[in-house]
XYZ file of C-alpha atoms in Angstrom:
536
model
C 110.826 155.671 197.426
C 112.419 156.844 200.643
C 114.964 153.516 200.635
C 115.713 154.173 196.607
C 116.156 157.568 197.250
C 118.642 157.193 200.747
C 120.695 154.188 198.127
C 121.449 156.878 196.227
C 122.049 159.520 198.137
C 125.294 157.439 200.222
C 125.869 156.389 196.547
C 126.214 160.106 195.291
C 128.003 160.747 198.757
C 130.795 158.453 198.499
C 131.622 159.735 194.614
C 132.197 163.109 195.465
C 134.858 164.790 197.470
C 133.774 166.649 200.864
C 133.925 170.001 201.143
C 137.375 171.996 200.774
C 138.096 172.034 204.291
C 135.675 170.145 205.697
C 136.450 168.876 209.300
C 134.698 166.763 211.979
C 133.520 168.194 215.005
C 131.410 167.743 218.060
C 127.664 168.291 218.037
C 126.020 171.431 219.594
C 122.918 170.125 221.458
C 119.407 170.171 220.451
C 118.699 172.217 223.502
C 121.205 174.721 222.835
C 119.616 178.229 222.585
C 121.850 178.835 219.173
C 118.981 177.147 216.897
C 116.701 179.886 218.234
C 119.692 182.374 216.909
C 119.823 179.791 213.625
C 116.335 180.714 212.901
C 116.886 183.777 213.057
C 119.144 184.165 210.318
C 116.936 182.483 208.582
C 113.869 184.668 209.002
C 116.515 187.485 208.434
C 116.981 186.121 204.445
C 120.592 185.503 205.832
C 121.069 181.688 205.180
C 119.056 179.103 202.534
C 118.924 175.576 202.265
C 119.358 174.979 205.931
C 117.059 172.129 206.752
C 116.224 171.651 210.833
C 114.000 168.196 210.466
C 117.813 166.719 211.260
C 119.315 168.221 214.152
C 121.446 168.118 215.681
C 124.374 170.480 213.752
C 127.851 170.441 214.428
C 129.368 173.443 215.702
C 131.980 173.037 212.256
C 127.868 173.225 210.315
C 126.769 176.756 212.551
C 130.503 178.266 211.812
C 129.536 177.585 208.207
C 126.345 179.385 208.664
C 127.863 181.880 210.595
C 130.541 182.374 207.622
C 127.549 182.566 204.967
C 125.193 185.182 206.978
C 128.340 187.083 207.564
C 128.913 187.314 203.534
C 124.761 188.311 203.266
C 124.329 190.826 205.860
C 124.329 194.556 205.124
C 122.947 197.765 206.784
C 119.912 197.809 205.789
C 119.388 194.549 208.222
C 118.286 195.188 211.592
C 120.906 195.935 214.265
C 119.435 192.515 216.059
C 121.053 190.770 213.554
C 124.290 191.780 213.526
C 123.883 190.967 217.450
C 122.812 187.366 216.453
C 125.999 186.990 214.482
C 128.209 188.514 217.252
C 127.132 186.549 219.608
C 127.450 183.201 217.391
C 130.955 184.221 216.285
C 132.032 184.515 220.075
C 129.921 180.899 220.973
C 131.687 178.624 217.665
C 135.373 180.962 217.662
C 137.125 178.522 217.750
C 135.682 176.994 214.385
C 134.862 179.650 212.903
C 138.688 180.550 213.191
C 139.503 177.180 212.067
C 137.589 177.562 208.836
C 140.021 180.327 207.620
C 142.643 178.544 207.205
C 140.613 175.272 205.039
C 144.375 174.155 203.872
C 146.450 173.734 206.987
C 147.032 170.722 208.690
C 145.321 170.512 212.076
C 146.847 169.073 214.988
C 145.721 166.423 217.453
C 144.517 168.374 220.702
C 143.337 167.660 223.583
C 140.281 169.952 225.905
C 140.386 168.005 229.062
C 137.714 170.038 230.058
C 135.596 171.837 227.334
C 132.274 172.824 229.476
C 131.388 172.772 233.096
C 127.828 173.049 233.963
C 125.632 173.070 237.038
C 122.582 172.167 237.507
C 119.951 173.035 240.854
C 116.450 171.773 240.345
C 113.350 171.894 242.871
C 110.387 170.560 241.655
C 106.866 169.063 243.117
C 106.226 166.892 239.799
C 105.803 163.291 240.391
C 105.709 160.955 237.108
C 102.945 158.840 236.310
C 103.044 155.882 234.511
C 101.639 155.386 230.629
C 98.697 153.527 231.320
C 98.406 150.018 229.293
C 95.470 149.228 226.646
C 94.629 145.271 225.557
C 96.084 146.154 222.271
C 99.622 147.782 223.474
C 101.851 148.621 225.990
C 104.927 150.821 226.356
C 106.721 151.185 229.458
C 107.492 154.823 230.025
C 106.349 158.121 232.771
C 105.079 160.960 231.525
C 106.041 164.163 233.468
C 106.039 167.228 231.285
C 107.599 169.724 233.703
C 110.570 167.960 233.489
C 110.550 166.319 230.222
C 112.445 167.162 227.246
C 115.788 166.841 228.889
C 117.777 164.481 226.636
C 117.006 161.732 229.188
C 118.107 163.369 232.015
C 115.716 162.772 235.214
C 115.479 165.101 237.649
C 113.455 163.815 240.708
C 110.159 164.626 242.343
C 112.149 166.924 244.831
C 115.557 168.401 245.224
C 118.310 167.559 242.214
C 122.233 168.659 241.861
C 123.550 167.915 238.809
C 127.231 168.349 237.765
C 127.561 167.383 234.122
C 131.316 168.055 231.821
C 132.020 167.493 228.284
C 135.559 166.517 226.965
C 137.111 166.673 223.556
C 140.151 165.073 221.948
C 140.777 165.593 218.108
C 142.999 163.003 216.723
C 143.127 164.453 213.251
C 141.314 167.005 210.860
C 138.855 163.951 210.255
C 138.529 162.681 213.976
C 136.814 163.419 216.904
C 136.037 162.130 220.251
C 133.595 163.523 222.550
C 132.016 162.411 225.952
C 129.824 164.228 227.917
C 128.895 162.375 231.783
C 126.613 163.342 234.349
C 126.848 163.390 238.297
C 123.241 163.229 239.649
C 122.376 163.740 243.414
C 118.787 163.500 244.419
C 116.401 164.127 247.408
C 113.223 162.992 246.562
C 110.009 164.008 247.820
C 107.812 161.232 250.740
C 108.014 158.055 248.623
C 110.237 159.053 245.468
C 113.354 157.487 245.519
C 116.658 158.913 245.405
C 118.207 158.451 242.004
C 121.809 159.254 242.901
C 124.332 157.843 239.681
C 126.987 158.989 236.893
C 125.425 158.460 233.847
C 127.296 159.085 229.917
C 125.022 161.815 228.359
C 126.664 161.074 225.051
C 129.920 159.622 223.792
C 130.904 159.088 220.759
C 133.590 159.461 218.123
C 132.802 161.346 214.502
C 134.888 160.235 211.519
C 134.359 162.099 208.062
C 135.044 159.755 204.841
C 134.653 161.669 201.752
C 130.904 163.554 201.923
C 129.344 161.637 204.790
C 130.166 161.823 208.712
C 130.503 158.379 210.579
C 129.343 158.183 214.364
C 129.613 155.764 216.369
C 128.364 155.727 220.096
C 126.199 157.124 222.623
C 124.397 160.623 220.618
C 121.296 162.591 220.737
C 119.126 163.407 217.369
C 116.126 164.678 216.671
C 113.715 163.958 213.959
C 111.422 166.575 212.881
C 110.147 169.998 212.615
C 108.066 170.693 216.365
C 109.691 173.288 218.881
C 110.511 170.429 221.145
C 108.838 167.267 219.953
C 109.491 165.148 216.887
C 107.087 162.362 216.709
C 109.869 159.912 216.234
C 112.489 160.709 217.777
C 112.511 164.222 220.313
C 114.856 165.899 222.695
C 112.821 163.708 225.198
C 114.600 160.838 225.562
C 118.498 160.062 225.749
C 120.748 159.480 222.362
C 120.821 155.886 220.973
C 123.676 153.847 221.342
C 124.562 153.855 217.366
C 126.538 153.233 214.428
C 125.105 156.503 212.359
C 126.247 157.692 208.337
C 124.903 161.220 207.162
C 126.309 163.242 203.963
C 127.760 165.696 205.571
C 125.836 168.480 203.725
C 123.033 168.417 201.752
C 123.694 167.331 198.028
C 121.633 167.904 194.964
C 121.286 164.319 193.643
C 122.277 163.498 190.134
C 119.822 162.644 187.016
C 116.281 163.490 187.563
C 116.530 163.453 191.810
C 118.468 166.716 191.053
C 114.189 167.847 191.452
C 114.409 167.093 194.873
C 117.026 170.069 195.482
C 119.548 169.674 198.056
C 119.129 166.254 199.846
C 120.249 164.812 203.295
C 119.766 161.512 204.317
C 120.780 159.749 207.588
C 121.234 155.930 208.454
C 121.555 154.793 211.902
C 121.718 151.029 213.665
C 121.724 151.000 217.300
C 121.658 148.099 220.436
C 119.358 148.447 223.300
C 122.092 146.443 225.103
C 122.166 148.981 228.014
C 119.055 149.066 228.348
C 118.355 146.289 230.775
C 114.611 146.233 232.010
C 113.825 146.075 228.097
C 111.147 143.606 227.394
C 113.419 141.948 224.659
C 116.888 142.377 225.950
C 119.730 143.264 223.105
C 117.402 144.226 220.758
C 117.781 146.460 218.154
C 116.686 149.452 216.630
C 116.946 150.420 212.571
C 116.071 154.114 211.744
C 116.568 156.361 207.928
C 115.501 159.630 207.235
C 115.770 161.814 203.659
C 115.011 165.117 203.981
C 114.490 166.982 200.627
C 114.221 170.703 199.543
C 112.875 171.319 195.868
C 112.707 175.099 196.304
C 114.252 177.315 198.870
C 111.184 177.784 201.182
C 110.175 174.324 201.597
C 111.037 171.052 202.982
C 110.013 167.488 203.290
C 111.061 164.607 204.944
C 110.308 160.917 205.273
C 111.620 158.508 208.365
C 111.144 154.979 209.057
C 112.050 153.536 212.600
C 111.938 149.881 213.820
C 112.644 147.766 216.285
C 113.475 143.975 216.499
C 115.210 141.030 217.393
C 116.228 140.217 221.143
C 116.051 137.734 223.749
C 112.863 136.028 223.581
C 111.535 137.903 220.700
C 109.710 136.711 217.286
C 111.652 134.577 214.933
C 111.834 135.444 211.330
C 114.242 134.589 208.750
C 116.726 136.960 206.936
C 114.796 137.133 204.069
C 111.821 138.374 205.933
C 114.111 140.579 207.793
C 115.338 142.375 204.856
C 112.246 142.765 203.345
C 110.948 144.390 206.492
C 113.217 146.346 206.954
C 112.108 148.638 203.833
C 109.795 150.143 204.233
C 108.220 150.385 200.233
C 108.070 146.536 200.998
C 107.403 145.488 204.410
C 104.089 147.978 203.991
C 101.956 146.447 201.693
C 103.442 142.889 202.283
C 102.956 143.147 206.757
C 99.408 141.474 206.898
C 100.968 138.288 205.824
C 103.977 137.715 207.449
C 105.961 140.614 208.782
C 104.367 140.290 212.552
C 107.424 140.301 214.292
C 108.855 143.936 214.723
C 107.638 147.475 216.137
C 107.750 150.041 213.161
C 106.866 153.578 213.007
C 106.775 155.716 209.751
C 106.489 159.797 209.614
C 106.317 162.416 206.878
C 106.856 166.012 207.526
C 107.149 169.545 206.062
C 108.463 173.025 206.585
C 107.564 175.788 204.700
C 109.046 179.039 204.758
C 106.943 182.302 204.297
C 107.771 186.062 203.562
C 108.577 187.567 206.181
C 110.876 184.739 207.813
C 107.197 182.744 208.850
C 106.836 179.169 209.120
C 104.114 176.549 208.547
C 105.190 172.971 209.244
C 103.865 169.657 210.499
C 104.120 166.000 211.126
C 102.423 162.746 210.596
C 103.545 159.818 211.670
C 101.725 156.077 211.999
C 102.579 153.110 214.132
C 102.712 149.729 212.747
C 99.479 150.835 210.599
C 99.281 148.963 207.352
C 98.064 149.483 203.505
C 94.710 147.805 204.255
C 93.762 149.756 207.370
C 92.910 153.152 205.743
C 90.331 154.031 208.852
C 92.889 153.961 210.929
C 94.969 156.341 209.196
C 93.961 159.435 210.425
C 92.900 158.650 214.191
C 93.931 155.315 216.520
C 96.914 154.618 214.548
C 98.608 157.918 214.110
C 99.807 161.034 215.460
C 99.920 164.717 213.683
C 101.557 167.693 214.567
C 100.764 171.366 213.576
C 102.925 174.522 213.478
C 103.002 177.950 213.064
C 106.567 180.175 213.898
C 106.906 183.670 213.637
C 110.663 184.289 214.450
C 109.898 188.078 213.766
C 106.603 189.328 215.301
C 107.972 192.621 215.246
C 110.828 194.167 212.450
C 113.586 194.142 214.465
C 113.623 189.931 215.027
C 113.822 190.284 219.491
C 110.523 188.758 219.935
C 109.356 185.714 218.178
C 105.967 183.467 218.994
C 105.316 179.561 217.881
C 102.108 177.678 218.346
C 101.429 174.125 217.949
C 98.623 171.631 217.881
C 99.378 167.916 218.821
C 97.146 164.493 218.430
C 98.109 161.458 219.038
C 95.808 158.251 218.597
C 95.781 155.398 220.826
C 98.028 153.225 219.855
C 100.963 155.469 219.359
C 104.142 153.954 220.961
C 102.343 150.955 222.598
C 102.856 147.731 220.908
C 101.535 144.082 221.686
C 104.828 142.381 221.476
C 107.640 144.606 222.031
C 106.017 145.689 225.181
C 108.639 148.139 226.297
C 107.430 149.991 223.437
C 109.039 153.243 221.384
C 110.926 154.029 225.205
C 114.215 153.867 226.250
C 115.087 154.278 230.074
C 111.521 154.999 230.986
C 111.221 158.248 228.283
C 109.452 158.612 224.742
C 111.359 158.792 222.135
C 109.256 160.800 220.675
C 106.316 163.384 221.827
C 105.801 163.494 225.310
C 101.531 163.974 224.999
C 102.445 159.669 224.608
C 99.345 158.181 223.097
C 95.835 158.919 223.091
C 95.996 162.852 223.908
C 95.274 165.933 222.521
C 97.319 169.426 223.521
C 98.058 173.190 222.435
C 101.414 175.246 223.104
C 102.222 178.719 222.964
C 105.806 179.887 223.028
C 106.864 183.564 222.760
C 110.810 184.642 223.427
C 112.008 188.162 223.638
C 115.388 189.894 223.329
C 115.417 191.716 225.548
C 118.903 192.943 225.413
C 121.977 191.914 223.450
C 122.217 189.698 226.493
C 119.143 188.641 228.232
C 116.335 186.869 226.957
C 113.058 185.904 228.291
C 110.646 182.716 227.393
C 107.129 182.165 228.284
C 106.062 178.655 227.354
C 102.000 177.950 228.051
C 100.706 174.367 227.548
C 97.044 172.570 227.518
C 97.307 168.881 227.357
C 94.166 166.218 227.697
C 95.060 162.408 228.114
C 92.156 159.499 227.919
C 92.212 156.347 228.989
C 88.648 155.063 227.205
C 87.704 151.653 226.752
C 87.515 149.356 223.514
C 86.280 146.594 222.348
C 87.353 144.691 218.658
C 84.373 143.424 217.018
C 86.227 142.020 214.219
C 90.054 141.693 213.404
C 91.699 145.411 212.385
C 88.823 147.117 214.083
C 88.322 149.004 217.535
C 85.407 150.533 218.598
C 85.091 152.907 221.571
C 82.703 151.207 224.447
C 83.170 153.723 227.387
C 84.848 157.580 227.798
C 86.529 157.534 230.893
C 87.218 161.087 232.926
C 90.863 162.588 230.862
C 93.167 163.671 232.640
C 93.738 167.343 232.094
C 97.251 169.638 232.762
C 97.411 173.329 232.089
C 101.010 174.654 232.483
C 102.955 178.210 232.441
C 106.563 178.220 232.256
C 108.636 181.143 232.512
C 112.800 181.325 231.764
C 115.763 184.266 231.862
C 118.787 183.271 229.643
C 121.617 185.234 230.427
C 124.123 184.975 227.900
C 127.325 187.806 227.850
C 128.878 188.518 225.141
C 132.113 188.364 225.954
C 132.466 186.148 229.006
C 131.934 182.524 228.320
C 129.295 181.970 230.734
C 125.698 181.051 230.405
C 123.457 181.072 232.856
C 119.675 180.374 232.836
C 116.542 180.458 235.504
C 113.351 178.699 235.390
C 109.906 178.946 237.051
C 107.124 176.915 236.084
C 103.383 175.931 237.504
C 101.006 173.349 236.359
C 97.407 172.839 237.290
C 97.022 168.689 236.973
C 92.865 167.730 236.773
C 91.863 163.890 237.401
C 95.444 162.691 237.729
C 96.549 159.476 236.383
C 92.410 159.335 235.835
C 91.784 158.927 239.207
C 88.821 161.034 239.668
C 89.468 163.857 242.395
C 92.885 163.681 242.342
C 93.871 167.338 241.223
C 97.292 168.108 241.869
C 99.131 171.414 241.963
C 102.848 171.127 241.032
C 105.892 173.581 240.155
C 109.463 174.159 239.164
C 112.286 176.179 240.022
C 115.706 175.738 238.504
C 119.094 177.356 237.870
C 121.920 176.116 235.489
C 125.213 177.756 234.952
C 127.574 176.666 231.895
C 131.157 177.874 231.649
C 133.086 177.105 228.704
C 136.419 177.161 229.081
């Protein structure tokens, strides 16, 4: 259903004219503290049909939602959210400006230099391998404090980071952005130095008709957690990609028009610069439709695989194909469809009175039609939500809670034994297979200007033994000591509201039990970091 349904959608795309005035533009990052102010809205009543299981939004998308709240507020909202929109109509200004005036031409321009931003981290956090089982592998480090960074690594030690974006518009419908990195490291006894310019992102967006065309280096994230999607997460760097989305959700013609608004996104990326990949120059195939049949709730399907490379399993193009949909390849993979890595997830987000949310996650690796046991446990991984972006009336403090599984054979794979990893990060939830973990998350306003976050975190890795009995089965010989990490992190965003600054602190400490399994190894390790952003 989810390949008949993303046919149609570029089908119904392409007919129809984009939106009067519709522009490209850059994207706004997934880290970017203006989703918390999204949500906000949102909770508010202030926006509808904006669906966040595919970020990220272009800053052209938030001065749309900026120019829809402004049309909804009134004075019987809180005075917080007349702040929220303030401070998003001084952040996007420049499109929201741009959107006035949906007729006139605009010009090629050049920002030789769009943002500045500097980056000091300390940290006592050394990575630790994922450790391999006899039925997978994936070659990746888990380090929580200082995961989630869009692939950037900060060291086990002192970092300086120096990192500028850069924007040329060619025409209304074209856009080129590139954002590098300058990394200097000090790392602590034996961690090396990991001193290089690396390309955060670069790409170039090109809108034809109702759907956006992007092609190079971009981060994405699939799904509905704070942080983690189960595919693909904030945790890892962008794909190198050719990527087509409708530009804005479309209610789909005949009886799809059920599904309410409807976004779908198609993406084929190289691995090419990846080069300690198991199968070099493979590739990587990902689609996602994300539905909404009422206002309050949302679902959404994805399908991710890897194949091909140097070295890698031979099929024919015919097998290819069929593999590569997914309504096919799953009932028809036990006979032939052995060479590829595939990952499927399902999600939903439901929206509550009151602005609270209730969402989660599944996803499955490489499980199959016949191997319902597996399902629920070895094969999968589940996420569980609960947001409250208004714990009190006035919207300034706001509390999330999660609960994460993941089975043991989540990311590994027996082949493609770099597994779902890309420069030594997850794509997708840094717990990384066979763990368990809980997260609490609470933000307050506590001005128009500052805000303070308190993120606490339990997370339980194992390591047990199996044995297979028979073919498709794994049973559990020997429980092994976890290893066990409870973390508080603490963070002041300072953002004015009239100086184009941002500046932001962090603190964190994390109690680490039986590390890497080795039994006594208990480790005590911490954070400290400072960014400031000036947009010029």
């Amino acid at each position: 259903m989810r390949a008949i349904l993303c046919c149609a959608l570029l089908a119904w795309s392409i007919a129809l004219p984009g939106a009067a005035g519709a522009q490209a533009s850059a994207n706004v990052s997934t880290l970017d503290p203006a989703y918390r102010d999204l949500e906000k809205l949102i909770a508010y009543g202030l926006l509808n049909s904006v669906q966040m299981g595919q970020r990220p939004f272009s800053r052209v998308d938030f001065a749309n939602f900026i120019k829809a709240a402004r049309l909804r507020v009134k004075s019987l909202h809180p005075p917080h959210a007349f702040t929220i929109l303030e401070r998003l109509e001084h952040r996007f200004s420049r499109e929201v400006s741009l959107l006035g005036t949906p007729d006139d031409p605009v010009r090629p321009s050049i920002r030789p230099l769009e943002t500045l931003r500097f980056e000091l981290v300390q940290a006592m956090s050394p990575d630790r391998p994922v450790r391999d089982q006899f039925f997978g592998v994936v070659s990746a480090t888990i380090n929580p404090l200082l995961g989630y960074r869009e692939g950037r690594k900060p060291v086990d030690g002192t970092t300086a980071a120096l990192e500028t974006t850069h924007e040329i518009r060619l025409a209304k419908q074209l856009v080129l952005y590139a954002h590098p990195r300058l990394q200097l490291t000090e790392g602590r006894e034996a961690t090396p130095n990991l001193n290089r310019v690396s390309i955060q992102e670069a790409y170039a967006t090109l809108l034809l008709g109702n759907f956006s065309l992007l092609v190079g280096r971009a981060n994405q994230v699939w799904g509905q957690g704070r942080q983690a999607g189960l595919l693909i997460s904030s945790n890892a760097r962008g794909f190198d990609m050719v990527k087509v989305t409708n530009q804005e959700p479309r209610v789909l013609p005949w009886v799809f028009r059920l599904l309410g608004p409807t976004k779908g996104t198609l993406f084929f990326a190289t691995t090419a610069a990846d080069r300690d990949r198991h199968f070099l120059n493979s590739y990587m195939l990902g689609y996602k439709v994300t539905i909404q049949p009422f206002q309050w709730l949302e679902f959404g399907g994805s399908y991710l695989l890897e194949s091909g490379g140097r070295g890698a399993p031979e099929a024919t193009l015919g097998d290819r194909i069929v593999d590569h949909i997914f309504i096919l390849s799953w009932p028809a993979r036990e006979a032939n469809l052995q060479f590829s890595n595939k990952i499927v997830g399902v999600e939903f987000r439901a929206t509550l009175p009151g602005g609270v949310q209730v969402y989660g996650e599944g996803a499955w690796d490489d499980v199959t039609s016949t191997q319902v046991s597996r399902w629920f446990n070895q094969d999968s991984g589940w996420l569980l939500g609960f947001y409250a972006p208004r714990l009190e009336r006035s919207g300034r403090v706001d509390l999330a809670f999660e609960y994460h599984f993941s089975g043991i054979r989540l990311y590994r794979h027996g082949q493609f034994l770099t597994g779902l990893a890309v420069d030594d990060r997850l794509f997708g939830n840094i717990l990384g297979p066979e763990g368990r973990a809980g997260y609490v998350e609470m933000h307050f306003d506590v001005s128009r200007e500052n805000t303070i976050g308190v993120h606490a975190a339990y997370e339980g890795r194992s390591l047990d033994e199996y044995e297979t009995p028979e073919r498709g089965v794994r049973v559990k010989v020997r429980a092994l000591p976890q290893e066990r990490r409870y973390r508080t992190v603490g963070s002041w965003t300072y953002r004015p509201m009239r100086q184009p600054i941002v500046f932001k602190a962090i603190a964190g400490y994390e109690r680490v039990n039986t590390f890497d399994f080795a039994v006594g190894d208990d480790r005590d390790n911490w954070i400290g970091q400072i960014q400031l952003e000036w947009r010029f």
